[in-house]
Amino acid sequence: MIKFSELIRNSSLKKTGISEDFEVKGLTYDSREVKEGYVFFAIIGYKDDGNKYIKTALENGASAVITEKIKKNVYVDELSDEDKAKVYESRDIRKTMAEFSRNFFGDPAEKLTLIGVTGTNGKTSITFLLKAVLEEAGFSTGLIGTINYQVGDKKADSSLTTPDSIEIYRMLNEMADNGVKYCVMEVSSIALELKRVYGLDFKIAVFTNLTSEHLDLHK
C-alpha cells in the first residue's frame, strides 16, 4: 500500500502541508465509488462539474479531495474546517490524476511494450490486426479500444475509446500481473488533449490520418 504523501511527492501537485497522512486504498473521480481511504478527483467535465460532489465524496469516506480551485469555490466554502483540510489544489487535475494513477499502480506500463494507435479513422481495425499478428507470433497481448478492453481471455465492454488514466493504469496493472507482454491501445485525440495517457511510454506509435472531423476540438 502507498501513502498519500508519497503520491504527492511524485507528482506536480502544489506542495502543501498534509493535514493527515494515510494509506491510499483507491482513486476515483466518481463520488459513488468512494470508500474510506480513497482520493477523489473533482474534475470539471464537458457535462458536469465534479466539485458538486466533493461533500458527497467526503461523506462516503474520501480521505483526500483534489480540485483545481479552492478559493471562491462554493462547494469547498460549505465544508467544515475539518473537511476543508482534506482538500488539495492542483494546477492541472488531469495531469495529477495520471501521475497518482501511475504511482498507485506501480508504473505497470514499464513491464509492457505499449503500442498506441491514433488518428481519425482506422484505429480499431489496426489495433485488432496488430493484436492478431502479435498473438500469432506467440506474444500475450492486451487491447484497449472502442469495441472492448481485453486482458488475456477476459473481455469487458468499453465505455470510451480511451478510458481515463485511472482505468488505463488499472488495466495495465492487471495485464502485467497476468504476464501480458504487449498492449495495443487506441489513443483518441481527445484522450491526448485530456491527458488520459499522460506518463505512458509508448514504444511504438501509429498515426492513421487526420480529417476535418477533429477540427471542432483542435481548431
CSV table of N, CA and C in Angstrom, one decimal, residues 11-123:
chain,number,residue,atom,x,y,z
A,11,SER,N,4.5,13.8,-7.7
A,11,SER,CA,3.5,14.4,-8.7
A,11,SER,C,3.8,15.9,-8.8
A,12,SER,N,3.1,16.6,-9.7
A,12,SER,CA,3.3,18.0,-9.9
A,12,SER,C,2.2,18.8,-9.0
A,13,LEU,N,1.6,18.1,-8.1
A,13,LEU,CA,0.6,18.7,-7.2
A,13,LEU,C,1.2,19.8,-6.4
A,14,LYS,N,0.5,20.9,-6.3
A,14,LYS,CA,1.1,22.0,-5.5
A,14,LYS,C,1.4,21.5,-4.1
A,15,LYS,N,2.7,21.7,-3.7
A,15,LYS,CA,3.2,21.1,-2.5
A,15,LYS,C,2.7,21.9,-1.2
A,16,THR,N,1.7,21.4,-0.6
A,16,THR,CA,1.1,22.0,0.6
A,16,THR,C,1.2,21.0,1.7
A,17,GLY,N,1.1,21.5,2.9
A,17,GLY,CA,1.1,20.6,4.1
A,17,GLY,C,0.0,19.6,4.1
A,18,ILE,N,0.2,18.4,4.5
A,18,ILE,CA,-0.8,17.3,4.6
A,18,ILE,C,-1.4,17.4,6.0
A,19,SER,N,-2.7,17.5,6.0
A,19,SER,CA,-3.4,17.5,7.3
A,19,SER,C,-3.2,16.2,8.1
A,20,GLU,N,-3.3,15.1,7.4
A,20,GLU,CA,-3.1,13.8,8.0
A,20,GLU,C,-2.8,12.8,6.9
A,21,ASP,N,-1.6,12.1,7.0
A,21,ASP,CA,-1.2,11.2,6.0
A,21,ASP,C,-2.0,9.9,6.2
A,22,PHE,N,-2.1,9.1,5.1
A,22,PHE,CA,-2.9,7.9,5.2
A,22,PHE,C,-2.5,7.0,4.0
A,23,GLU,N,-2.8,5.7,4.2
A,23,GLU,CA,-2.6,4.7,3.1
A,23,GLU,C,-3.7,4.8,2.1
A,24,VAL,N,-3.3,5.0,0.9
A,24,VAL,CA,-4.3,5.2,-0.2
A,24,VAL,C,-4.9,3.8,-0.6
A,25,LYS,N,-6.2,3.7,-0.6
A,25,LYS,CA,-6.8,2.4,-0.9
A,25,LYS,C,-7.4,2.4,-2.3
A,26,GLY,N,-7.6,3.6,-2.9
A,26,GLY,CA,-8.2,3.7,-4.2
A,26,GLY,C,-8.2,5.1,-4.7
A,27,LEU,N,-8.4,5.3,-6.0
A,27,LEU,CA,-8.5,6.5,-6.7
A,27,LEU,C,-9.8,6.5,-7.5
A,28,THR,N,-10.5,7.7,-7.5
A,28,THR,CA,-11.7,7.7,-8.4
A,28,THR,C,-12.1,9.2,-8.6
A,29,TYR,N,-12.8,9.4,-9.7
A,29,TYR,CA,-13.4,10.7,-10.0
A,29,TYR,C,-14.9,10.6,-9.9
A,30,ASP,N,-15.4,9.5,-9.4
A,30,ASP,CA,-16.9,9.2,-9.3
A,30,ASP,C,-17.2,9.1,-7.8
A,31,SER,N,-17.9,10.0,-7.3
A,31,SER,CA,-18.2,10.1,-5.8
A,31,SER,C,-18.9,8.8,-5.3
A,32,ARG,N,-19.6,8.2,-6.3
A,32,ARG,CA,-20.4,7.0,-5.9
A,32,ARG,C,-19.5,5.8,-5.6
A,33,GLU,N,-18.2,5.8,-6.1
A,33,GLU,CA,-17.3,4.7,-5.9
A,33,GLU,C,-16.4,4.9,-4.7
A,34,VAL,N,-16.5,6.1,-4.1
A,34,VAL,CA,-15.6,6.5,-3.0
A,34,VAL,C,-15.8,5.6,-1.8
A,35,LYS,N,-14.7,5.1,-1.2
A,35,LYS,CA,-14.7,4.4,0.1
A,35,LYS,C,-13.7,5.0,1.0
A,36,GLU,N,-13.6,4.5,2.2
A,36,GLU,CA,-12.6,5.0,3.2
A,36,GLU,C,-11.2,4.8,2.6
A,37,GLY,N,-10.4,5.9,2.7
A,37,GLY,CA,-9.0,5.8,2.2
A,37,GLY,C,-8.9,6.2,0.8
A,38,TYR,N,-9.9,6.6,0.1
A,38,TYR,CA,-9.9,6.9,-1.3
A,38,TYR,C,-9.5,8.4,-1.5
A,39,VAL,N,-8.9,8.6,-2.7
A,39,VAL,CA,-8.6,10.0,-3.1
A,39,VAL,C,-9.7,10.3,-4.2
A,40,PHE,N,-10.4,11.4,-4.1
A,40,PHE,CA,-11.4,11.8,-5.0
A,40,PHE,C,-11.0,13.0,-5.9
A,41,PHE,N,-11.1,12.9,-7.2
A,41,PHE,CA,-10.7,13.9,-8.1
A,41,PHE,C,-11.9,14.6,-8.6
A,42,ALA,N,-12.1,15.9,-8.2
A,42,ALA,CA,-13.2,16.7,-8.6
A,42,ALA,C,-13.0,17.4,-10.0
A,43,ILE,N,-13.2,16.6,-11.0
A,43,ILE,CA,-12.9,17.0,-12.4
A,43,ILE,C,-14.1,17.8,-13.0
A,44,ILE,N,-13.8,18.9,-13.6
A,44,ILE,CA,-14.8,19.6,-14.4
A,44,ILE,C,-14.8,19.0,-15.8
A,45,GLY,N,-15.9,18.3,-16.2
A,45,GLY,CA,-16.0,17.7,-17.5
A,45,GLY,C,-16.8,18.6,-18.4
A,46,TYR,N,-17.1,18.0,-19.6
A,46,TYR,CA,-17.9,18.8,-20.6
A,46,TYR,C,-19.4,18.9,-20.1
A,47,LYS,N,-19.9,17.9,-19.3
A,47,LYS,CA,-21.3,17.9,-19.0
A,47,LYS,C,-21.5,18.1,-17.5
A,48,ASP,N,-20.5,17.9,-16.7
A,48,ASP,CA,-20.8,18.0,-15.2
A,48,ASP,C,-19.5,18.5,-14.5
A,49,ASP,N,-19.7,19.0,-13.3
A,49,ASP,CA,-18.7,19.6,-12.5
A,49,ASP,C,-18.5,18.7,-11.3
A,50,GLY,N,-17.3,18.1,-11.2
A,50,GLY,CA,-17.0,17.2,-10.1
A,50,GLY,C,-17.0,17.9,-8.7
A,51,ASN,N,-16.8,19.2,-8.8
A,51,ASN,CA,-16.8,19.9,-7.5
A,51,ASN,C,-18.1,19.8,-6.8
A,52,LYS,N,-19.2,19.6,-7.5
A,52,LYS,CA,-20.5,19.5,-6.9
A,52,LYS,C,-20.6,18.3,-6.0
A,53,TYR,N,-19.7,17.3,-6.2
A,53,TYR,CA,-19.8,16.1,-5.4
A,53,TYR,C,-18.7,15.9,-4.3
A,54,ILE,N,-18.0,17.0,-4.1
A,54,ILE,CA,-17.0,17.0,-3.1
A,54,ILE,C,-17.5,16.6,-1.7
A,55,LYS,N,-18.6,17.2,-1.3
A,55,LYS,CA,-19.2,16.9,0.0
A,55,LYS,C,-19.7,15.4,0.1
A,56,THR,N,-20.3,14.9,-1.0
A,56,THR,CA,-20.7,13.5,-1.0
A,56,THR,C,-19.5,12.6,-0.9
A,57,ALA,N,-18.5,12.9,-1.6
A,57,ALA,CA,-17.3,12.1,-1.6
A,57,ALA,C,-16.7,12.0,-0.2
A,58,LEU,N,-16.7,13.1,0.5
A,58,LEU,CA,-16.2,13.1,1.9
A,58,LEU,C,-17.1,12.4,2.8
A,59,GLU,N,-18.4,12.5,2.6
A,59,GLU,CA,-19.4,11.7,3.4
A,59,GLU,C,-19.2,10.2,3.2
A,60,ASN,N,-18.8,9.9,2.0
A,60,ASN,CA,-18.6,8.4,1.7
A,60,ASN,C,-17.3,7.9,2.1
A,61,GLY,N,-16.4,8.8,2.7
A,61,GLY,CA,-15.2,8.3,3.3
A,61,GLY,C,-13.9,8.7,2.6
A,62,ALA,N,-14.0,9.6,1.6
A,62,ALA,CA,-12.8,10.1,1.0
A,62,ALA,C,-11.8,10.7,2.0
A,63,SER,N,-10.5,10.3,1.9
A,63,SER,CA,-9.5,10.9,2.8
A,63,SER,C,-8.9,12.1,2.3
A,64,ALA,N,-9.0,12.3,1.0
A,64,ALA,CA,-8.5,13.5,0.3
A,64,ALA,C,-9.3,13.8,-0.9
A,65,VAL,N,-9.4,15.1,-1.3
A,65,VAL,CA,-10.0,15.5,-2.5
A,65,VAL,C,-9.1,16.4,-3.2
A,66,ILE,N,-9.0,16.2,-4.5
A,66,ILE,CA,-8.2,17.1,-5.4
A,66,ILE,C,-9.1,17.9,-6.3
A,67,THR,N,-8.8,19.2,-6.3
A,67,THR,CA,-9.6,20.1,-7.1
A,67,THR,C,-8.7,21.1,-7.7
A,68,GLU,N,-9.2,21.8,-8.8
A,68,GLU,CA,-8.3,22.8,-9.4
A,68,GLU,C,-8.6,24.2,-8.8
A,69,LYS,N,-9.6,24.3,-7.9
A,69,LYS,CA,-9.9,25.6,-7.4
A,69,LYS,C,-10.4,25.4,-5.9
A,70,ILE,N,-9.7,26.0,-5.0
A,70,ILE,CA,-10.1,26.0,-3.6
A,70,ILE,C,-10.8,27.3,-3.2
A,71,LYS,N,-10.1,28.4,-3.5
A,71,LYS,CA,-10.6,29.8,-3.2
A,71,LYS,C,-11.8,30.1,-4.1
A,72,LYS,N,-12.8,30.7,-3.5
A,72,LYS,CA,-14.0,31.1,-4.2
A,72,LYS,C,-14.7,29.9,-4.9
A,73,ASN,N,-14.6,28.8,-4.2
A,73,ASN,CA,-15.2,27.6,-4.7
A,73,ASN,C,-16.4,27.3,-3.7
A,74,VAL,N,-17.6,27.5,-4.2
A,74,VAL,CA,-18.8,27.4,-3.3
A,74,VAL,C,-18.9,26.1,-2.7
A,75,TYR,N,-18.5,25.0,-3.4
A,75,TYR,CA,-18.6,23.7,-2.9
A,75,TYR,C,-17.6,23.4,-1.8
A,76,VAL,N,-16.5,24.1,-1.8
A,76,VAL,CA,-15.5,24.0,-0.7
A,76,VAL,C,-15.9,24.9,0.4
A,77,ASP,N,-16.4,26.0,0.1
A,77,ASP,CA,-16.8,27.0,1.2
A,77,ASP,C,-17.8,26.4,2.1
A,78,GLU,N,-18.7,25.5,1.7
A,78,GLU,CA,-19.7,25.0,2.5
A,78,GLU,C,-19.2,23.9,3.5
A,79,LEU,N,-18.0,23.5,3.3
A,79,LEU,CA,-17.5,22.4,4.1
A,79,LEU,C,-17.1,22.8,5.5
A,80,SER,N,-17.0,21.9,6.4
A,80,SER,CA,-16.5,22.2,7.8
A,80,SER,C,-15.0,22.4,7.7
A,81,ASP,N,-14.4,23.0,8.7
A,81,ASP,CA,-12.9,23.2,8.7
A,81,ASP,C,-12.2,21.9,8.6
A,82,GLU,N,-12.7,20.9,9.3
A,82,GLU,CA,-12.1,19.6,9.2
A,82,GLU,C,-12.0,19.0,7.8
A,83,ASP,N,-13.1,19.1,7.1
A,83,ASP,CA,-13.2,18.6,5.7
A,83,ASP,C,-12.4,19.5,4.8
A,84,LYS,N,-12.4,20.8,5.0
A,84,LYS,CA,-11.6,21.7,4.1
A,84,LYS,C,-10.1,21.3,4.2
A,85,ALA,N,-9.6,20.8,5.3
A,85,ALA,CA,-8.2,20.4,5.4
A,85,ALA,C,-7.9,19.2,4.6
A,86,LYS,N,-8.9,18.5,4.1
A,86,LYS,CA,-8.7,17.3,3.2
A,86,LYS,C,-8.7,17.6,1.7
A,87,VAL,N,-8.9,18.9,1.4
A,87,VAL,CA,-9.0,19.4,0.0
A,87,VAL,C,-7.7,20.0,-0.4
A,88,TYR,N,-7.2,19.5,-1.6
A,88,TYR,CA,-5.9,19.9,-2.1
A,88,TYR,C,-6.1,20.5,-3.5
A,89,GLU,N,-5.2,21.5,-3.8
A,89,GLU,CA,-5.4,22.2,-5.1
A,89,GLU,C,-4.3,21.7,-6.1
A,90,SER,N,-4.8,21.5,-7.3
A,90,SER,CA,-3.9,21.1,-8.4
A,90,SER,C,-4.0,22.1,-9.6
A,91,ARG,N,-2.9,22.5,-10.1
A,91,ARG,CA,-2.9,23.4,-11.3
A,91,ARG,C,-3.5,22.7,-12.6
A,92,ASP,N,-3.3,21.4,-12.6
A,92,ASP,CA,-3.7,20.6,-13.8
A,92,ASP,C,-4.2,19.2,-13.2
A,93,ILE,N,-5.5,19.1,-12.9
A,93,ILE,CA,-6.0,18.0,-12.2
A,93,ILE,C,-5.9,16.7,-13.0
A,94,ARG,N,-6.1,16.8,-14.3
A,94,ARG,CA,-6.0,15.5,-15.1
A,94,ARG,C,-4.5,15.0,-15.2
A,95,LYS,N,-3.6,15.9,-15.2
A,95,LYS,CA,-2.2,15.5,-15.1
A,95,LYS,C,-1.9,14.9,-13.8
A,96,THR,N,-2.4,15.5,-12.7
A,96,THR,CA,-2.2,15.0,-11.3
A,96,THR,C,-2.8,13.6,-11.2
A,97,MET,N,-4.0,13.4,-11.8
A,97,MET,CA,-4.7,12.1,-11.7
A,97,MET,C,-3.9,11.0,-12.4
A,98,ALA,N,-3.3,11.4,-13.5
A,98,ALA,CA,-2.5,10.4,-14.2
A,98,ALA,C,-1.2,10.1,-13.4
A,99,GLU,N,-0.6,11.1,-12.8
A,99,GLU,CA,0.6,10.9,-12.0
A,99,GLU,C,0.3,10.0,-10.8
A,100,PHE,N,-0.8,10.3,-10.1
A,100,PHE,CA,-1.2,9.5,-9.0
A,100,PHE,C,-1.5,8.1,-9.4
A,101,SER,N,-2.2,7.9,-10.6
A,101,SER,CA,-2.5,6.5,-11.0
A,101,SER,C,-1.3,5.7,-11.4
A,102,ARG,N,-0.3,6.4,-12.0
A,102,ARG,CA,0.9,5.7,-12.4
A,102,ARG,C,1.6,5.1,-11.1
A,103,ASN,N,1.7,6.0,-10.1
A,103,ASN,CA,2.5,5.6,-8.9
A,103,ASN,C,1.6,4.6,-8.0
A,104,PHE,N,0.3,4.8,-8.0
A,104,PHE,CA,-0.5,4.0,-7.2
A,104,PHE,C,-0.5,2.5,-7.7
A,105,PHE,N,-0.5,2.4,-9.0
A,105,PHE,CA,-0.5,1.0,-9.6
A,105,PHE,C,0.9,0.5,-9.9
A,106,GLY,N,2.0,1.2,-9.4
A,106,GLY,CA,3.3,0.8,-9.5
A,106,GLY,C,3.9,0.8,-10.9
A,107,ASP,N,3.5,1.9,-11.7
A,107,ASP,CA,4.1,2.1,-13.0
A,107,ASP,C,4.0,0.8,-13.9
A,108,PRO,N,2.9,0.2,-14.1
A,108,PRO,CA,2.8,-1.1,-14.8
A,108,PRO,C,3.2,-1.0,-16.2
A,109,ALA,N,3.1,0.2,-16.8
A,109,ALA,CA,3.5,0.3,-18.3
A,109,ALA,C,5.0,-0.1,-18.5
A,110,GLU,N,5.8,0.0,-17.5
A,110,GLU,CA,7.2,-0.3,-17.6
A,110,GLU,C,7.4,-1.8,-17.9
A,111,LYS,N,6.4,-2.6,-17.5
A,111,LYS,CA,6.5,-4.0,-17.7
A,111,LYS,C,6.0,-4.5,-19.0
A,112,LEU,N,5.4,-3.6,-19.8
A,112,LEU,CA,4.8,-3.9,-21.0
A,112,LEU,C,5.4,-3.2,-22.2
A,113,THR,N,5.2,-3.7,-23.4
A,113,THR,CA,5.5,-2.9,-24.6
A,113,THR,C,4.2,-2.3,-25.1
A,114,LEU,N,4.1,-1.0,-25.0
A,114,LEU,CA,2.9,-0.3,-25.4
A,114,LEU,C,2.9,0.2,-26.9
A,115,ILE,N,1.8,-0.1,-27.6
A,115,ILE,CA,1.7,0.4,-28.9
A,115,ILE,C,0.4,1.2,-29.0
A,116,GLY,N,0.6,2.5,-29.3
A,116,GLY,CA,-0.5,3.4,-29.4
A,116,GLY,C,-0.9,3.7,-30.8
A,117,VAL,N,-2.2,3.7,-31.1
A,117,VAL,CA,-2.7,4.0,-32.5
A,117,VAL,C,-3.6,5.2,-32.4
A,118,THR,N,-3.3,6.2,-33.1
A,118,THR,CA,-4.1,7.4,-33.1
A,118,THR,C,-4.5,7.9,-34.5
A,119,GLY,N,-5.4,8.8,-34.7
A,119,GLY,CA,-5.8,9.3,-36.0
A,119,GLY,C,-7.4,9.3,-36.0
A,120,THR,N,-7.9,9.8,-37.1
A,120,THR,CA,-9.4,9.9,-37.2
A,120,THR,C,-10.0,8.6,-37.5
A,121,ASN,N,-9.5,7.9,-38.5
A,121,ASN,CA,-10.2,6.6,-38.9
A,121,ASN,C,-9.1,5.5,-38.9
A,122,GLY,N,-9.7,4.3,-38.7
A,122,GLY,CA,-8.8,3.1,-38.8
A,122,GLY,C,-8.2,2.6,-37.5
A,123,LYS,N,-8.4,3.3,-36.4
A,123,LYS,CA,-7.7,2.9,-35.2
A,123,LYS,C,-8.1,1.5,-34.7
